[in-house]
């Protein structure tokens, strides 16, 4: 853990990448409630690694992987952001490589070949490259058809170096509990690496067939690593059932919750296959549940448990009342750095897929600047000794205020649910 925070400063990386890495690993710990990376130990060292990853959240996808990898990680991105020389130089310092499309108005084959040659060299030197074979991003938890770029780059690297290369493809699934808001969970799920050398002989005799087979292998592996909702007509209802209706596990484990959602989805898919009519009716009921929960501003987990006792409600209420002064202090001290990224992103960034990455990156930077400035001003007014005492109160009150708001929202929902249940009982008595 110590190297995770400090060791990268002593590695021969670009300074800009080190700074970005520091922001990302801090952002991951503060933006996500829980995060877990399974299968990482099976990824070999001293080997070229080509990550094949599902793409749900634009820039957030590559940076969370890079933040969990202790070596520089290259990734391909659209070429139009490389137009200005200074920007192109900065992007190259964080190991981004341009991929050209027809709309860019250039010879895509020629220009992309330069990028592919760079990829071949990186892989030969046992480097890491992230590729999103779906070709574009979309928040839906569904695996779209894969492009053949992963297989072509892997086998192209082998061909360039006369098959004298140690290269693995690592299918890696990313799952976000909530794509656009903080305090959700992040799950990275890596499969056993695919040994590209298994396809060398096939590629020598029939390149097209080898590329197709390797691409199908990647798709098969990747689909097992994610929550893959195939029924697009009822996507919203299925997502609601998986992520809003409570799970049976009370364990605070990202993997256990992910596995239970996968099992729940399989049961729903089985119902769809065996009893289409019942499945359709179930989707209608789910939509009604969504509407009612939103209308009354309560969450489905309240329906899943026995009604909370009056004593519990009173206890929570007293806790909120007694701790309100601390919450108010935390709110006043930390409101601006918390809200500025939200205001900025919501107003200026139309594509919601970029919201999470920008909020996660802006948050640590703004809090650091704000806390440093506030501490300096406090020290100027009251002296540096009091300034040093003031500094730790900032993160403490920020965390306290955030937890307070979560509890407040929960208690508010409990009161709303209790009111609804009491009204229902009164209606029954009047019948």
C-alpha atoms as one frame of an Amber mdcrd trajectory, in Angstrom:
protein
   0.000   0.000   0.000   2.884   2.337   0.770   4.306   1.981  -2.751   0.829
   2.594  -4.152   0.912   6.092  -2.709   4.614   6.971  -2.768   6.610   4.614
  -4.983   5.403   6.012  -8.307   7.116   9.366  -7.597  10.458   7.574  -7.936
   9.654   5.807 -11.191  10.941   7.094 -14.557   7.550   8.384 -15.681   6.683
  11.769 -17.104   6.027  14.261 -14.296   2.598  15.040 -15.736   1.679  11.350
 -15.558   2.846  11.176 -11.922   0.687  14.163 -11.015  -2.278  12.677 -12.871
  -1.682   9.324 -11.192  -1.717  10.984  -7.756  -5.003  12.719  -8.579  -6.569
   9.507  -9.883  -5.657   7.250  -6.953  -6.859   9.931  -4.537 -10.024  10.381
  -6.589 -10.763   6.652  -6.647 -10.609   6.472  -2.855 -12.805   9.520  -2.329
 -15.241   9.240  -5.258 -16.142   5.563  -4.842 -17.599   4.146  -1.635 -15.917
   0.792  -2.274 -13.624  -0.491  -4.995 -12.316  -3.961  -5.745 -10.038  -5.443
  -8.412 -10.334  -9.224  -8.875  -8.014 -11.251 -11.085  -5.151  -8.759 -10.875
  -2.773 -11.344  -9.400  -3.184 -13.544 -12.483  -1.784 -10.816 -14.765   1.876
 -11.732 -15.379   4.797  -9.327 -15.053   7.473  -8.841 -17.731   4.918  -9.445
 -20.468   3.197  -7.244 -23.000  -0.374  -6.756 -21.757  -3.255  -5.715 -23.994
  -6.317  -4.942 -21.879  -9.637  -5.514 -23.689 -12.197  -3.552 -21.685 -15.924
  -2.825 -21.897 -16.608   0.895 -22.316 -19.416   2.420 -20.225 -18.059   5.697
 -18.927 -15.810   7.578 -21.372 -12.586   8.869 -19.774 -13.305   7.356 -16.354
 -12.781   3.827 -17.704  -9.093   4.153 -18.683  -8.062   6.277 -15.710  -9.441
   3.902 -13.068  -7.514   1.065 -14.737  -4.369   3.199 -14.949  -4.820   4.120
 -11.288  -4.843   0.425 -10.384  -1.731  -0.388 -12.450   1.776   0.266 -11.177
   3.255   0.791 -14.631   2.438   3.423 -17.278  -0.632   2.435 -19.237  -1.145
   3.570 -22.819  -4.596   3.933 -24.290  -6.062   4.893 -27.637  -8.336   7.890
 -27.940  -9.924   9.895 -30.731  -7.435  11.884 -32.779  -9.338  15.184 -33.012
  -8.139  16.219 -29.536  -4.510  15.983 -30.763  -4.865  18.787 -33.346  -2.958
  21.457 -31.387   0.785  20.666 -31.061   1.003  21.659 -27.384  -2.052  19.572
 -26.496  -0.656  16.648 -28.492   2.623  16.900 -26.557   0.833  16.953 -23.199
  -1.367  14.003 -24.171   1.680  11.991 -25.220   3.131  12.629 -21.740   0.170
  10.821 -20.186   0.597   7.971 -22.692  -2.422   8.683 -24.887  -2.241   7.581
 -28.530  -4.425   8.978 -31.353  -6.756   6.795 -33.381  -8.099   8.378 -36.567
 -11.559   8.087 -38.091 -12.936   8.970 -41.524 -14.421  12.219 -40.189 -10.908
  13.485 -39.313 -10.190  14.131 -42.997  -6.857  12.295 -43.161  -5.527   9.077
 -44.620  -6.765   6.911 -41.737  -4.868   3.801 -42.826  -1.541   5.638 -42.978
  -2.023   7.669 -39.799  -3.400   4.775 -37.746  -0.520   2.584 -38.851   1.836
   4.946 -37.010  -0.210   4.449 -33.849  -0.307   0.687 -34.365   3.484   0.603
 -34.819   3.827   2.422 -31.501   1.516  -0.167 -29.909   3.611  -3.012 -31.330
   6.765  -1.487 -29.831   5.122  -0.902 -26.435   3.947  -4.511 -26.285   7.351
  -5.835 -27.334   8.874  -3.849 -24.464   6.423  -5.503 -22.011   4.235  -2.416
 -21.738   0.499  -2.076 -21.078  -2.133  -0.863 -23.538  -5.855  -0.378 -22.925
  -8.260  -0.875 -25.820 -12.039  -0.568 -25.776 -13.069  -2.985 -28.534 -16.710
  -1.854 -28.535 -15.422   1.242 -30.333 -17.463   3.823 -28.417 -18.809   4.448
 -24.943 -22.329   4.007 -23.610 -23.578   3.921 -20.028 -25.825   0.894 -20.580
 -24.670  -2.325 -18.952 -24.721  -4.257 -22.192 -21.832  -5.600 -24.222 -21.993
  -4.291 -27.786 -20.413  -6.093 -30.782 -16.617  -5.856 -30.671 -14.367  -4.360
 -33.312 -11.389  -6.460 -34.341  -8.738  -3.961 -33.244  -7.591  -5.949 -30.207
  -6.878  -9.080 -32.237  -5.294  -7.121 -35.104  -2.948  -5.190 -32.829  -1.968
  -8.311 -30.871  -1.293 -10.424 -33.954   0.179  -7.443 -35.823   2.744  -7.012
 -33.041   3.607 -10.696 -33.288   4.034 -10.464 -37.063   6.239  -7.349 -36.838
   8.635  -9.070 -34.455   8.604 -12.372 -36.327   6.515 -13.976 -33.550   9.308
 -13.467 -31.028   7.125 -11.708 -28.473   5.602 -12.538 -25.097   2.087 -11.124
 -25.257  -1.175 -11.632 -23.373  -4.662 -10.215 -23.831  -6.449  -9.537 -20.537
 -10.246  -9.226 -20.877 -11.230  -6.788 -18.132 -14.775  -5.973 -17.069 -15.654
  -2.669 -15.414 -18.833  -2.352 -13.383 -20.071   0.886 -11.816 -22.816   0.811
  -9.233 -23.657   4.346 -10.359 -22.153   5.808 -13.526 -22.698   9.478 -12.804
 -22.682  10.019  -9.021 -20.125   9.546  -6.284 -20.418   7.087  -3.385 -21.172
   4.101  -5.607 -18.969   1.008  -5.940 -16.363   0.225  -8.586 -15.607  -3.359
  -9.601 -12.744  -4.367 -11.900 -12.933  -8.005 -12.932 -10.042  -9.489 -14.924
 -10.195 -12.862 -16.664  -7.345 -15.310 -16.971  -5.026 -13.835 -19.636  -5.347
 -15.113 -23.201  -2.015 -16.308 -24.593  -1.796 -14.762 -28.063   0.828 -17.329
 -29.127  -1.985 -19.894 -29.327  -3.125 -18.087 -32.487   0.254 -17.577 -34.175
   0.142 -20.630 -36.460  -3.456 -19.962 -37.487  -2.543 -16.335 -38.264   0.368
 -17.381 -40.467  -1.859 -19.569 -42.634  -5.162 -17.672 -42.461  -4.912 -14.164
 -40.927  -8.610 -13.335 -41.280  -9.730 -16.537 -39.573  -7.259 -16.071 -36.698
  -8.409 -12.482 -36.122 -12.056 -13.593 -36.065 -11.412 -16.483 -33.676  -9.368
 -14.361 -31.289 -12.021 -11.616 -31.356 -14.729 -14.177 -30.551 -12.605 -15.514
 -27.691 -12.259 -12.004 -26.244 -16.013 -11.389 -26.581 -16.851 -14.654 -24.824
 -14.517 -13.877 -21.925 -15.610 -10.248 -21.599 -19.324 -11.050 -21.571 -18.777
 -13.283 -18.517 -17.017 -10.487 -16.623 -19.787  -7.898 -16.685 -23.506  -7.470
 -16.105 -24.731  -7.884 -19.663 -28.366  -6.796 -20.050 -29.452  -8.059 -23.473
 -33.137  -7.076 -23.414 -32.843  -3.466 -24.539 -36.631  -2.990 -24.708 -36.848
  -3.472 -20.937 -33.399  -2.176 -20.027 -34.598   0.456 -17.540 -36.800  -2.016
 -15.676 -34.054  -4.651 -15.529 -31.502  -2.101 -14.330 -33.939  -1.021 -11.618
 -34.438  -4.604 -10.463 -30.685  -5.196 -10.332 -29.541  -1.938  -8.747 -32.453
  -0.436  -6.841 -34.364  -3.419  -5.465 -32.357  -4.607  -2.418 -30.000  -7.569
  -2.524 -30.179 -10.380   0.001 -26.525 -10.010   1.019 -25.689  -7.543   3.764
 -21.960  -7.997   3.238 -20.031  -4.876   2.293 -18.342  -6.753  -0.552 -18.364
  -5.369  -4.074 -17.873  -8.850  -5.558 -20.698 -10.483  -3.579 -23.125  -7.780
  -4.691 -21.930  -8.065  -8.291 -22.341 -11.858  -8.250 -25.843 -11.611  -6.797
 -26.874  -9.143  -9.497 -25.529 -11.535 -12.141 -27.559 -14.393 -10.641 -30.674
 -12.228 -10.490 -30.243 -11.289 -14.151 -29.876 -14.960 -15.135 -33.144 -15.778
 -13.356 -34.897 -12.965 -15.210 -33.451 -14.148 -18.529 -34.656 -17.667 -17.748
 -38.138 -16.315 -16.991 -38.126 -14.441 -20.296 -37.202 -17.610 -22.187 -39.702
 -19.888 -20.417 -42.704 -17.615 -19.845 -42.707 -14.539 -22.063 -46.144 -13.366
 -20.912 -45.295 -13.506 -17.203 -41.974 -11.784 -17.879 -43.700  -8.945 -19.745
 -46.233  -8.489 -16.940 -43.397  -8.438 -14.426 -41.718  -5.628 -16.367 -44.992
  -3.655 -16.290 -45.222  -4.084 -12.507 -41.576  -3.019 -12.153 -42.257   0.158
 -14.111 -45.186   0.951 -11.818 -42.969   0.347  -8.782 -40.386   2.762 -10.198
 -43.049   5.402 -10.726 -44.490   5.064  -7.210 -41.093   5.118  -5.526 -40.163
   8.274  -7.418 -43.547   9.870  -6.744 -43.272   9.365  -2.972 -39.504   9.934
  -2.894 -38.678   6.714  -1.091 -36.309   3.898  -1.933 -37.305   0.273  -2.569
 -35.123  -1.113   0.238 -37.710   0.246   2.701 -40.233  -2.250   1.297 -37.787
  -5.090   1.791 -37.427  -4.757   5.551 -39.713  -4.676   8.542 -40.902  -1.233
   9.489 -38.399   0.569  11.697 -39.412   1.014  15.311 -40.408   4.391  16.673
 -37.425   4.175  19.038 -35.030   3.769  16.115 -36.522   6.758  14.318 -36.321
   8.876  17.461 -32.693   7.808  18.027 -31.693   8.704  14.456 -33.529  12.012
  14.731 -31.756  12.894  17.982 -28.392  11.991  16.436 -29.133  14.319  13.515
 -30.247  17.142  15.792 -27.283  16.847  18.155 -24.703  16.622  15.382 -26.241
  19.349  13.207 -23.766  22.056  14.405 -20.800  19.919  13.246 -22.577  19.271
   9.945 -23.186  22.993   9.511 -19.509  23.773  10.144 -18.479  21.093   7.638
 -20.953  22.441   5.116 -19.702  26.019   5.441 -16.040  24.976   5.277 -16.312
  22.527   2.362 -19.365  23.439   0.306 -17.545  25.260  -2.509 -14.934  22.614
  -3.465 -17.646  19.948  -3.281 -20.186  21.818  -5.396 -17.984  23.583  -7.977
 -17.229  20.379  -9.971 -20.955  19.522  -9.974 -21.979  23.003 -11.142 -19.234
  23.177 -13.761 -19.808  19.722 -15.222 -23.612  19.920 -15.266 -23.533  23.315
 -16.985 -20.678  22.874 -19.470 -20.441  19.172 -20.331 -23.342  17.857 -22.388
 -22.156  14.251 -22.667 -23.013  12.627 -19.317 -20.413   9.924 -19.934 -17.696
  12.467 -19.074 -19.334  13.673 -15.855 -17.881  11.013 -13.559 -14.271  11.377
 -14.737 -14.325  15.179 -14.518 -15.917  15.206 -11.065 -13.474  12.596  -9.800
 -10.464  14.499 -11.182 -11.602  18.006 -10.209 -12.596  17.054  -6.667  -9.141
  16.229  -5.188  -7.521  19.199  -6.954 -10.108  21.726  -5.761 -10.182  20.378
  -2.215  -6.370  20.523  -2.036  -6.268  24.126  -3.313  -9.176  25.191  -1.119
  -7.842  23.572   2.058  -4.351  24.973   1.466  -5.713  28.485   0.858  -8.054
  28.333   3.866  -5.229  27.118   6.126  -2.863  29.872   4.967  -5.500  32.572
   5.531  -6.362  31.130   8.945  -2.661  31.059   9.870  -2.175  34.678   8.773
  -5.034  35.795  11.017  -4.542  33.536  14.056  -0.945  32.310  13.752   0.630
  29.215  12.214   0.192  27.065  15.357  -3.557  27.478  15.181  -3.351  27.031
  11.426  -1.798  23.586  11.888  -4.619  22.671  14.262  -7.186  24.038  11.817
  -5.955  21.997   8.832  -7.082  18.501   9.990 -10.540  19.821  10.857 -11.205
  20.461   7.154 -11.145  16.832   5.885 -12.754  15.605   9.119 -15.724  17.979
   8.865 -16.008  17.327   5.108 -16.379  13.583   5.672 -18.673  14.103   8.651
 -20.943  16.439   6.689 -21.150  13.989   3.795 -22.067  11.072   6.102 -24.563
  13.296   7.891 -26.333  14.026   4.602 -26.557  10.311   3.782 -28.129   9.591
   7.182 -30.471  12.570   6.804 -31.672  11.270   3.423 -32.197   7.800   4.892
 -34.195   9.087   7.881 -36.272  11.335   5.635 -37.188   8.283   3.550 -38.067
   6.302   6.675 -40.478   9.026   7.793 -42.033   9.218   4.318 -42.483   5.443
   4.197 -44.005   5.399   7.681 -46.453   8.120   6.678 -47.522   6.165   3.577
 -48.049   2.984   5.604 -50.120   4.831   8.208 -52.295   6.367   5.476 -52.811
   2.908   3.981 -53.901   1.543   7.364 -56.350   4.421   7.816 -57.782   3.785
   4.363 -58.275   0.111   5.264 -60.125   1.033   8.445 -62.445   3.334   6.521
 -63.440   0.617   4.057
